[in-house]
PDB file of C-alpha atoms in Angstrom:
ATOM      1  CA  UNK A   1      -0.445  -0.114  -0.039  1.00  0.00           C
ATOM      2  CA  UNK A   2       1.108   3.621  -0.775  1.00  0.00           C
ATOM      3  CA  UNK A   3       0.067   6.739   1.097  1.00  0.00           C
ATOM      4  CA  UNK A   4       1.729   9.421  -0.706  1.00  0.00           C
ATOM      5  CA  UNK A   5       2.760  13.746  -0.621  1.00  0.00           C
ATOM      6  CA  UNK A   6       5.359  15.190  -1.016  1.00  0.00           C
ATOM      7  CA  UNK A   7       5.535  17.941   1.412  1.00  0.00           C
ATOM      8  CA  UNK A   8       2.360  18.513   1.468  1.00  0.00           C
ATOM      9  CA  UNK A   9      -0.904  16.737   0.420  1.00  0.00           C
ATOM     10  CA  UNK A  10       0.073  13.940   2.771  1.00  0.00           C
ATOM     11  CA  UNK A  11      -2.864  12.003   3.092  1.00  0.00           C
ATOM     12  CA  UNK A  12      -3.157  11.731   7.092  1.00  0.00           C
ATOM     13  CA  UNK A  13      -7.198  11.361   7.613  1.00  0.00           C
ATOM     14  CA  UNK A  14      -6.806   8.377   5.347  1.00  0.00           C
ATOM     15  CA  UNK A  15      -3.868   7.019   7.123  1.00  0.00           C
ATOM     16  CA  UNK A  16      -5.480   7.148  10.739  1.00  0.00           C
ATOM     17  CA  UNK A  17      -8.739   5.731   9.233  1.00  0.00           C
ATOM     18  CA  UNK A  18      -6.902   2.612   8.578  1.00  0.00           C
ATOM     19  CA  UNK A  19      -5.219   2.704  11.994  1.00  0.00           C
ATOM     20  CA  UNK A  20      -8.245   3.234  13.609  1.00  0.00           C
ATOM     21  CA  UNK A  21      -9.533  -0.206  11.408  1.00  0.00           C
ATOM     22  CA  UNK A  22      -6.700  -2.179  12.882  1.00  0.00           C
ATOM     23  CA  UNK A  23      -5.424  -3.371   9.583  1.00  0.00           C
ATOM     24  CA  UNK A  24      -1.801  -5.008  10.055  1.00  0.00           C
ATOM     25  CA  UNK A  25       0.441  -6.765   8.124  1.00  0.00           C
ATOM     26  CA  UNK A  26       1.001  -4.289   5.359  1.00  0.00           C
ATOM     27  CA  UNK A  27       3.732  -3.398   3.219  1.00  0.00           C
ATOM     28  CA  UNK A  28       3.904   0.260   3.222  1.00  0.00           C
ATOM     29  CA  UNK A  29       5.626   2.110   0.811  1.00  0.00           C
ATOM     30  CA  UNK A  30       6.121   6.017   0.164  1.00  0.00           C
ATOM     31  CA  UNK A  31       9.053   8.380  -0.810  1.00  0.00           C
ATOM     32  CA  UNK A  32       9.481  10.160   1.951  1.00  0.00           C
ATOM     33  CA  UNK A  33       7.800   8.587   5.462  1.00  0.00           C
ATOM     34  CA  UNK A  34       7.372  11.186   8.177  1.00  0.00           C
ATOM     35  CA  UNK A  35       4.953  11.750  10.771  1.00  0.00           C
ATOM     36  CA  UNK A  36       2.270   9.736   8.932  1.00  0.00           C
ATOM     37  CA  UNK A  37       4.219   6.291   8.935  1.00  0.00           C
ATOM     38  CA  UNK A  38       5.859   6.545  12.049  1.00  0.00           C
ATOM     39  CA  UNK A  39       2.114   6.709  13.641  1.00  0.00           C
ATOM     40  CA  UNK A  40       1.387   3.640  11.374  1.00  0.00           C
ATOM     41  CA  UNK A  41       4.610   1.381  11.721  1.00  0.00           C
ATOM     42  CA  UNK A  42       4.399   2.737  16.421  1.00  0.00           C
ATOM     43  CA  UNK A  43       0.443   0.909  15.232  1.00  0.00           C
ATOM     44  CA  UNK A  44       1.689  -2.198  14.540  1.00  0.00           C
ATOM     45  CA  UNK A  45       0.667  -1.285  10.625  1.00  0.00           C
ATOM     46  CA  UNK A  46       3.508  -2.566   8.756  1.00  0.00           C
ATOM     47  CA  UNK A  47       5.489  -5.831   8.633  1.00  0.00           C
ATOM     48  CA  UNK A  48       7.809  -4.033   5.506  1.00  0.00           C
ATOM     49  CA  UNK A  49       8.762  -0.639   4.392  1.00  0.00           C
ATOM     50  CA  UNK A  50       9.573   0.434   1.279  1.00  0.00           C
ATOM     51  CA  UNK A  51      11.254   4.255   1.381  1.00  0.00           C
ATOM     52  CA  UNK A  52      13.868   6.519   0.876  1.00  0.00           C
ATOM     53  CA  UNK A  53      14.849   8.988   3.467  1.00  0.00           C
ATOM     54  CA  UNK A  54      12.561   8.667   6.604  1.00  0.00           C
ATOM     55  CA  UNK A  55      12.682  11.445   9.188  1.00  0.00           C
ATOM     56  CA  UNK A  56      10.336  14.179  10.606  1.00  0.00           C
ATOM     57  CA  UNK A  57      10.917  17.127   8.233  1.00  0.00           C
ATOM     58  CA  UNK A  58      12.950  19.869   9.504  1.00  0.00           C
ATOM     59  CA  UNK A  59      12.929  17.433  13.392  1.00  0.00           C
ATOM     60  CA  UNK A  60      15.064  14.339  13.184  1.00  0.00           C
ATOM     61  CA  UNK A  61      14.436  10.999  13.498  1.00  0.00           C
ATOM     62  CA  UNK A  62      11.175   8.848  13.234  1.00  0.00           C
ATOM     63  CA  UNK A  63      11.265   7.542  16.624  1.00  0.00           C
ATOM     64  CA  UNK A  64       8.614   4.629  16.056  1.00  0.00           C
ATOM     65  CA  UNK A  65      10.310   3.680  13.131  1.00  0.00           C
ATOM     66  CA  UNK A  66      13.579   3.080  14.909  1.00  0.00           C
ATOM     67  CA  UNK A  67      12.026   2.005  17.578  1.00  0.00           C
ATOM     68  CA  UNK A  68      10.762  -1.107  14.911  1.00  0.00           C
ATOM     69  CA  UNK A  69      13.881  -1.494  13.245  1.00  0.00           C
ATOM     70  CA  UNK A  70      16.467  -1.302  16.438  1.00  0.00           C
ATOM     71  CA  UNK A  71      14.495  -2.995  18.679  1.00  0.00           C
ATOM     72  CA  UNK A  72      11.665  -5.250  17.277  1.00  0.00           C
ATOM     73  CA  UNK A  73       8.435  -2.376  19.152  1.00  0.00           C
ATOM     74  CA  UNK A  74       5.440  -3.314  18.460  1.00  0.00           C
ATOM     75  CA  UNK A  75       7.056  -5.808  16.315  1.00  0.00           C
ATOM     76  CA  UNK A  76      10.011  -6.206  13.981  1.00  0.00           C
ATOM     77  CA  UNK A  77       9.634  -4.877  10.485  1.00  0.00           C
ATOM     78  CA  UNK A  78      12.127  -5.817   7.232  1.00  0.00           C
ATOM     79  CA  UNK A  79      13.085  -2.359   5.057  1.00  0.00           C
ATOM     80  CA  UNK A  80      14.116  -1.655   1.808  1.00  0.00           C
ATOM     81  CA  UNK A  81      15.778   1.512   0.896  1.00  0.00           C
ATOM     82  CA  UNK A  82      16.130   3.149  -1.992  1.00  0.00           C
ATOM     83  CA  UNK A  83      17.009   6.278  -3.610  1.00  0.00           C
ATOM     84  CA  UNK A  84      14.332   9.447  -4.491  1.00  0.00           C
ATOM     85  CA  UNK A  85      15.235   9.088  -8.308  1.00  0.00           C
ATOM     86  CA  UNK A  86      14.865   5.321  -7.134  1.00  0.00           C
ATOM     87  CA  UNK A  87      11.531   5.406  -5.829  1.00  0.00           C
ATOM     88  CA  UNK A  88      10.467   7.970  -8.319  1.00  0.00           C
ATOM     89  CA  UNK A  89      11.697   5.754 -11.412  1.00  0.00           C
ATOM     90  CA  UNK A  90       9.808   2.511  -9.418  1.00  0.00           C
ATOM     91  CA  UNK A  91       7.181   4.417  -9.638  1.00  0.00           C
ATOM     92  CA  UNK A  92       6.929   5.449 -12.926  1.00  0.00           C
ATOM     93  CA  UNK A  93       7.736   1.789 -14.284  1.00  0.00           C
ATOM     94  CA  UNK A  94       4.716   0.884 -12.513  1.00  0.00           C
ATOM     95  CA  UNK A  95       2.619   3.083 -14.545  1.00  0.00           C
ATOM     96  CA  UNK A  96       4.169   2.548 -17.460  1.00  0.00           C
ATOM     97  CA  UNK A  97       3.238  -1.281 -17.036  1.00  0.00           C
ATOM     98  CA  UNK A  98       6.975  -1.648 -17.773  1.00  0.00           C
ATOM     99  CA  UNK A  99       8.892  -4.339 -15.302  1.00  0.00           C
ATOM    100  CA  UNK A 100      11.738  -2.236 -14.528  1.00  0.00           C
ATOM    101  CA  UNK A 101      12.909   1.290 -14.251  1.00  0.00           C
ATOM    102  CA  UNK A 102      16.123   2.461 -15.580  1.00  0.00           C
ATOM    103  CA  UNK A 103      18.193   5.270 -14.083  1.00  0.00           C
ATOM    104  CA  UNK A 104      22.017   6.786 -13.727  1.00  0.00           C
ATOM    105  CA  UNK A 105      22.541   6.307  -9.736  1.00  0.00           C
ATOM    106  CA  UNK A 106      23.445   3.505  -7.337  1.00  0.00           C
ATOM    107  CA  UNK A 107      27.003   2.588  -8.338  1.00  0.00           C
ATOM    108  CA  UNK A 108      29.581   3.589  -5.993  1.00  0.00           C
ATOM    109  CA  UNK A 109      27.360   3.387  -3.014  1.00  0.00           C
ATOM    110  CA  UNK A 110      26.806   0.983  -0.075  1.00  0.00           C
ATOM    111  CA  UNK A 111      22.989   1.170  -0.949  1.00  0.00           C
ATOM    112  CA  UNK A 112      23.555  -1.393  -3.205  1.00  0.00           C
ATOM    113  CA  UNK A 113      24.983  -4.114  -0.995  1.00  0.00           C
ATOM    114  CA  UNK A 114      21.213  -3.522   1.204  1.00  0.00           C
ATOM    115  CA  UNK A 115      18.468  -3.261  -1.236  1.00  0.00           C
ATOM    116  CA  UNK A 116      16.568  -4.574  -4.309  1.00  0.00           C
ATOM    117  CA  UNK A 117      18.264  -3.167  -7.702  1.00  0.00           C
ATOM    118  CA  UNK A 118      20.333  -4.577 -10.345  1.00  0.00           C
ATOM    119  CA  UNK A 119      22.912  -3.233 -12.988  1.00  0.00           C
ATOM    120  CA  UNK A 120      22.368  -3.596 -16.064  1.00  0.00           C
ATOM    121  CA  UNK A 121      24.536  -2.824 -19.480  1.00  0.00           C
ATOM    122  CA  UNK A 122      22.825  -0.297 -22.895  1.00  0.00           C
ATOM    123  CA  UNK A 123      22.211  -1.627 -25.956  1.00  0.00           C
ATOM    124  CA  UNK A 124      23.150   1.212 -27.632  1.00  0.00           C
ATOM    125  CA  UNK A 125      25.615   3.057 -25.259  1.00  0.00           C
ATOM    126  CA  UNK A 126      27.788   0.144 -23.252  1.00  0.00           C
ATOM    127  CA  UNK A 127      27.359   2.480 -20.354  1.00  0.00           C
ATOM    128  CA  UNK A 128      25.365   0.712 -17.026  1.00  0.00           C
ATOM    129  CA  UNK A 129      22.914   1.856 -15.488  1.00  0.00           C
ATOM    130  CA  UNK A 130      20.717   1.257 -12.580  1.00  0.00           C
ATOM    131  CA  UNK A 131      17.429  -1.098 -12.624  1.00  0.00           C
ATOM    132  CA  UNK A 132      15.315  -1.113  -9.824  1.00  0.00           C
ATOM    133  CA  UNK A 133      11.911  -3.058  -9.897  1.00  0.00           C
ATOM    134  CA  UNK A 134       8.809  -1.372 -11.421  1.00  0.00           C
ATOM    135  CA  UNK A 135       6.254  -0.554  -8.068  1.00  0.00           C
ATOM    136  CA  UNK A 136       2.894  -1.838  -8.697  1.00  0.00           C
ATOM    137  CA  UNK A 137       1.009  -1.112  -5.120  1.00  0.00           C
ATOM    138  CA  UNK A 138      -2.405  -3.383  -4.417  1.00  0.00           C
ATOM    139  CA  UNK A 139      -3.861   0.055  -3.187  1.00  0.00           C
ATOM    140  CA  UNK A 140      -2.137   3.950  -3.850  1.00  0.00           C
ATOM    141  CA  UNK A 141      -3.934   6.347  -1.340  1.00  0.00           C
ATOM    142  CA  UNK A 142      -3.542  10.293  -1.998  1.00  0.00           C
ATOM    143  CA  UNK A 143      -4.271  14.002  -0.942  1.00  0.00           C
ATOM    144  CA  UNK A 144      -5.617  16.652  -3.063  1.00  0.00           C
ATOM    145  CA  UNK A 145      -7.387  19.713  -2.828  1.00  0.00           C
ATOM    146  CA  UNK A 146     -10.430  19.065  -5.117  1.00  0.00           C
ATOM    147  CA  UNK A 147     -12.290  16.766  -6.995  1.00  0.00           C
ATOM    148  CA  UNK A 148     -15.261  17.257  -8.966  1.00  0.00           C
ATOM    149  CA  UNK A 149     -18.810  15.325  -9.394  1.00  0.00           C
ATOM    150  CA  UNK A 150     -17.880  12.976 -12.043  1.00  0.00           C
ATOM    151  CA  UNK A 151     -14.632  12.168  -9.993  1.00  0.00           C
ATOM    152  CA  UNK A 152     -12.163  13.794 -11.835  1.00  0.00           C
ATOM    153  CA  UNK A 153      -9.194  15.763  -9.475  1.00  0.00           C
ATOM    154  CA  UNK A 154      -6.779  18.665  -9.479  1.00  0.00           C
ATOM    155  CA  UNK A 155      -3.907  18.835  -7.143  1.00  0.00           C
ATOM    156  CA  UNK A 156      -1.272  21.941  -7.392  1.00  0.00           C
ATOM    157  CA  UNK A 157       1.390  22.885  -5.698  1.00  0.00           C
ATOM    158  CA  UNK A 158       4.830  21.180  -5.117  1.00  0.00           C
ATOM    159  CA  UNK A 159       4.644  17.859  -7.402  1.00  0.00           C
ATOM    160  CA  UNK A 160       5.191  14.424  -5.097  1.00  0.00           C
ATOM    161  CA  UNK A 161       4.832  11.733  -6.890  1.00  0.00           C
ATOM    162  CA  UNK A 162       1.090  11.361  -6.390  1.00  0.00           C
ATOM    163  CA  UNK A 163      -0.247  10.634 -10.569  1.00  0.00           C
ATOM    164  CA  UNK A 164       2.638   7.771 -10.648  1.00  0.00           C
ATOM    165  CA  UNK A 165       1.541   6.199  -7.323  1.00  0.00           C
ATOM    166  CA  UNK A 166      -2.393   5.870  -8.971  1.00  0.00           C
ATOM    167  CA  UNK A 167      -1.185   4.799 -12.121  1.00  0.00           C
ATOM    168  CA  UNK A 168       0.451   2.275 -10.785  1.00  0.00           C
ATOM    169  CA  UNK A 169      -1.815   1.131  -8.347  1.00  0.00           C
ATOM    170  CA  UNK A 170      -4.360  -1.708  -8.967  1.00  0.00           C
ATOM    171  CA  UNK A 171      -6.894   0.549  -6.889  1.00  0.00           C
ATOM    172  CA  UNK A 172      -6.887   3.504  -5.574  1.00  0.00           C
ATOM    173  CA  UNK A 173      -9.042   6.463  -3.527  1.00  0.00           C
ATOM    174  CA  UNK A 174      -8.529  10.135  -3.439  1.00  0.00           C
ATOM    175  CA  UNK A 175      -9.483  12.478  -0.410  1.00  0.00           C
ATOM    176  CA  UNK A 176      -9.973  15.841  -0.989  1.00  0.00           C
ATOM    177  CA  UNK A 177     -10.198  19.194   0.812  1.00  0.00           C
ATOM    178  CA  UNK A 178     -13.683  19.736  -1.090  1.00  0.00           C
ATOM    179  CA  UNK A 179     -15.939  19.185  -3.748  1.00  0.00           C
ATOM    180  CA  UNK A 180     -16.329  20.603  -6.729  1.00  0.00           C
ATOM    181  CA  UNK A 181     -18.977  21.322  -9.438  1.00  0.00           C
ATOM    182  CA  UNK A 182     -16.278  22.037 -12.012  1.00  0.00           C
ATOM    183  CA  UNK A 183     -12.283  22.011 -12.053  1.00  0.00           C
ATOM    184  CA  UNK A 184     -10.860  25.433 -12.784  1.00  0.00           C
ATOM    185  CA  UNK A 185      -7.003  24.768 -14.149  1.00  0.00           C
ATOM    186  CA  UNK A 186      -4.322  25.628 -12.313  1.00  0.00           C
ATOM    187  CA  UNK A 187      -0.460  26.668 -13.161  1.00  0.00           C
ATOM    188  CA  UNK A 188       1.334  23.578 -12.710  1.00  0.00           C
ATOM    189  CA  UNK A 189      -1.524  21.341 -11.466  1.00  0.00           C
ATOM    190  CA  UNK A 190      -1.903  17.434 -11.766  1.00  0.00           C
ATOM    191  CA  UNK A 191      -5.250  16.294 -13.277  1.00  0.00           C
ATOM    192  CA  UNK A 192      -6.839  12.875 -12.183  1.00  0.00           C
ATOM    193  CA  UNK A 193      -9.404  11.499 -14.955  1.00  0.00           C
ATOM    194  CA  UNK A 194     -12.141   9.898 -12.989  1.00  0.00           C
ATOM    195  CA  UNK A 195     -11.290   6.024 -15.106  1.00  0.00           C
ATOM    196  CA  UNK A 196      -7.927   5.702 -12.711  1.00  0.00           C
ATOM    197  CA  UNK A 197      -9.403   6.301  -9.234  1.00  0.00           C
ATOM    198  CA  UNK A 198     -11.907   3.830  -7.499  1.00  0.00           C
ATOM    199  CA  UNK A 199     -13.436   6.026  -5.085  1.00  0.00           C
ATOM    200  CA  UNK A 200     -13.329  10.082  -3.886  1.00  0.00           C
ATOM    201  CA  UNK A 201     -13.576  10.374  -0.424  1.00  0.00           C
ATOM    202  CA  UNK A 202     -14.443  14.442   0.904  1.00  0.00           C
ATOM    203  CA  UNK A 203     -12.014  14.981   3.803  1.00  0.00           C
ATOM    204  CA  UNK A 204     -11.574  18.815   4.988  1.00  0.00           C
ATOM    205  CA  UNK A 205      -8.425  19.038   6.373  1.00  0.00           C
ATOM    206  CA  UNK A 206      -7.462  15.696   5.614  1.00  0.00           C
ATOM    207  CA  UNK A 207      -4.009  16.289   5.623  1.00  0.00           C
ATOM    208  CA  UNK A 208      -3.353  18.548   8.984  1.00  0.00           C
ATOM    209  CA  UNK A 209      -0.885  18.837  10.056  1.00  0.00           C
ATOM    210  CA  UNK A 210       0.506  18.801   6.660  1.00  0.00           C
ATOM    211  CA  UNK A 211      -1.028  21.377   4.321  1.00  0.00           C
ATOM    212  CA  UNK A 212      -3.021  21.724   1.566  1.00  0.00           C
ATOM    213  CA  UNK A 213      -1.259  23.826  -0.766  1.00  0.00           C
ATOM    214  CA  UNK A 214      -3.406  27.348  -0.919  1.00  0.00           C
ATOM    215  CA  UNK A 215      -5.912  26.085   1.043  1.00  0.00           C
ATOM    216  CA  UNK A 216      -4.782  24.914   4.945  1.00  0.00           C
ATOM    217  CA  UNK A 217      -1.450  25.973   6.554  1.00  0.00           C
ATOM    218  CA  UNK A 218       0.541  23.198   7.849  1.00  0.00           C
ATOM    219  CA  UNK A 219       1.275  23.223  11.870  1.00  0.00           C
ATOM    220  CA  UNK A 220       4.659  23.397  12.354  1.00  0.00           C
ATOM    221  CA  UNK A 221       4.220  22.996  16.495  1.00  0.00           C
ATOM    222  CA  UNK A 222       2.981  19.853  15.572  1.00  0.00           C
ATOM    223  CA  UNK A 223       5.801  18.570  14.049  1.00  0.00           C
ATOM    224  CA  UNK A 224       8.346  19.515  17.583  1.00  0.00           C
ATOM    225  CA  UNK A 225       5.930  18.175  19.423  1.00  0.00           C
ATOM    226  CA  UNK A 226       5.730  14.848  17.645  1.00  0.00           C
ATOM    227  CA  UNK A 227       9.292  14.520  18.279  1.00  0.00           C
ATOM    228  CA  UNK A 228       8.589  14.484  22.226  1.00  0.00           C
ATOM    229  CA  UNK A 229       5.969  12.183  21.880  1.00  0.00           C
ATOM    230  CA  UNK A 230       7.400   9.671  19.813  1.00  0.00           C
ATOM    231  CA  UNK A 231       9.986   9.086  22.008  1.00  0.00           C
ATOM    232  CA  UNK A 232       8.441   7.378  24.058  1.00  0.00           C
ATOM    233  CA  UNK A 233       6.307   4.004  24.164  1.00  0.00           C
ATOM    234  CA  UNK A 234       4.138   5.159  27.038  1.00  0.00           C
ATOM    235  CA  UNK A 235       3.295   8.200  25.900  1.00  0.00           C
ATOM    236  CA  UNK A 236       3.243   7.646  22.183  1.00  0.00           C
ATOM    237  CA  UNK A 237       0.840   5.121  22.488  1.00  0.00           C
ATOM    238  CA  UNK A 238      -1.867   7.345  24.837  1.00  0.00           C
ATOM    239  CA  UNK A 239      -1.530  10.046  22.282  1.00  0.00           C
ATOM    240  CA  UNK A 240      -2.808   7.787  19.789  1.00  0.00           C
ATOM    241  CA  UNK A 241      -5.501   6.687  21.366  1.00  0.00           C
ATOM    242  CA  UNK A 242      -6.929  10.400  22.588  1.00  0.00           C
ATOM    243  CA  UNK A 243      -6.449  12.369  19.042  1.00  0.00           C
ATOM    244  CA  UNK A 244      -6.352   9.098  16.572  1.00  0.00           C
ATOM    245  CA  UNK A 245      -8.294   6.118  18.106  1.00  0.00           C
TER     246      UNK A 245
END
């Protein structure tokens, strides 16, 4: 399962619903896991994390992810780490229906020994290139600013891999800040047509504590608070019980 969003439009409302439903044994995929996946890992939702860079943005570590990796709490998780470019190429390959993506990267790094990457020779130039397996999640969930009543979705602001994740996934859910009669084209906007989406759900402020560019604000104080809350298992559990469960 992939819950995607880059800096903003992070689908917190959907992730919290997964936690409340008691979903377990998930292989969680995300280009930049942040607080949402820290919460999901800490609540025992994940058996594996496939990612590039994990951290509390602007603050520090993800303490629940670290606890799972280093001490197996609440249970051990498997990790598969890639570069940003590697993850983006994996999604793009999945969206295109290709078995793998290619890029210049990984070569000469310690990451090669710890992740799923192979090297191939270009048949035209003889250059060695990295090959990464395509991502085709069973489910992709993204958040966006708006959808129209026909189920078409538009998002704008800092681009991530939401489009590629939706196109690569077998099924997709998009939560949105609002439903509108007509979508007004935005400069740099990303359009997701209804025929690539299985369900749209209206979820105002559904990206909180991240933000939806142009509509809601980021709660910077929350991210600093989370660094304290997430360090202690009991404090973490008490917070999740009160504010999520």
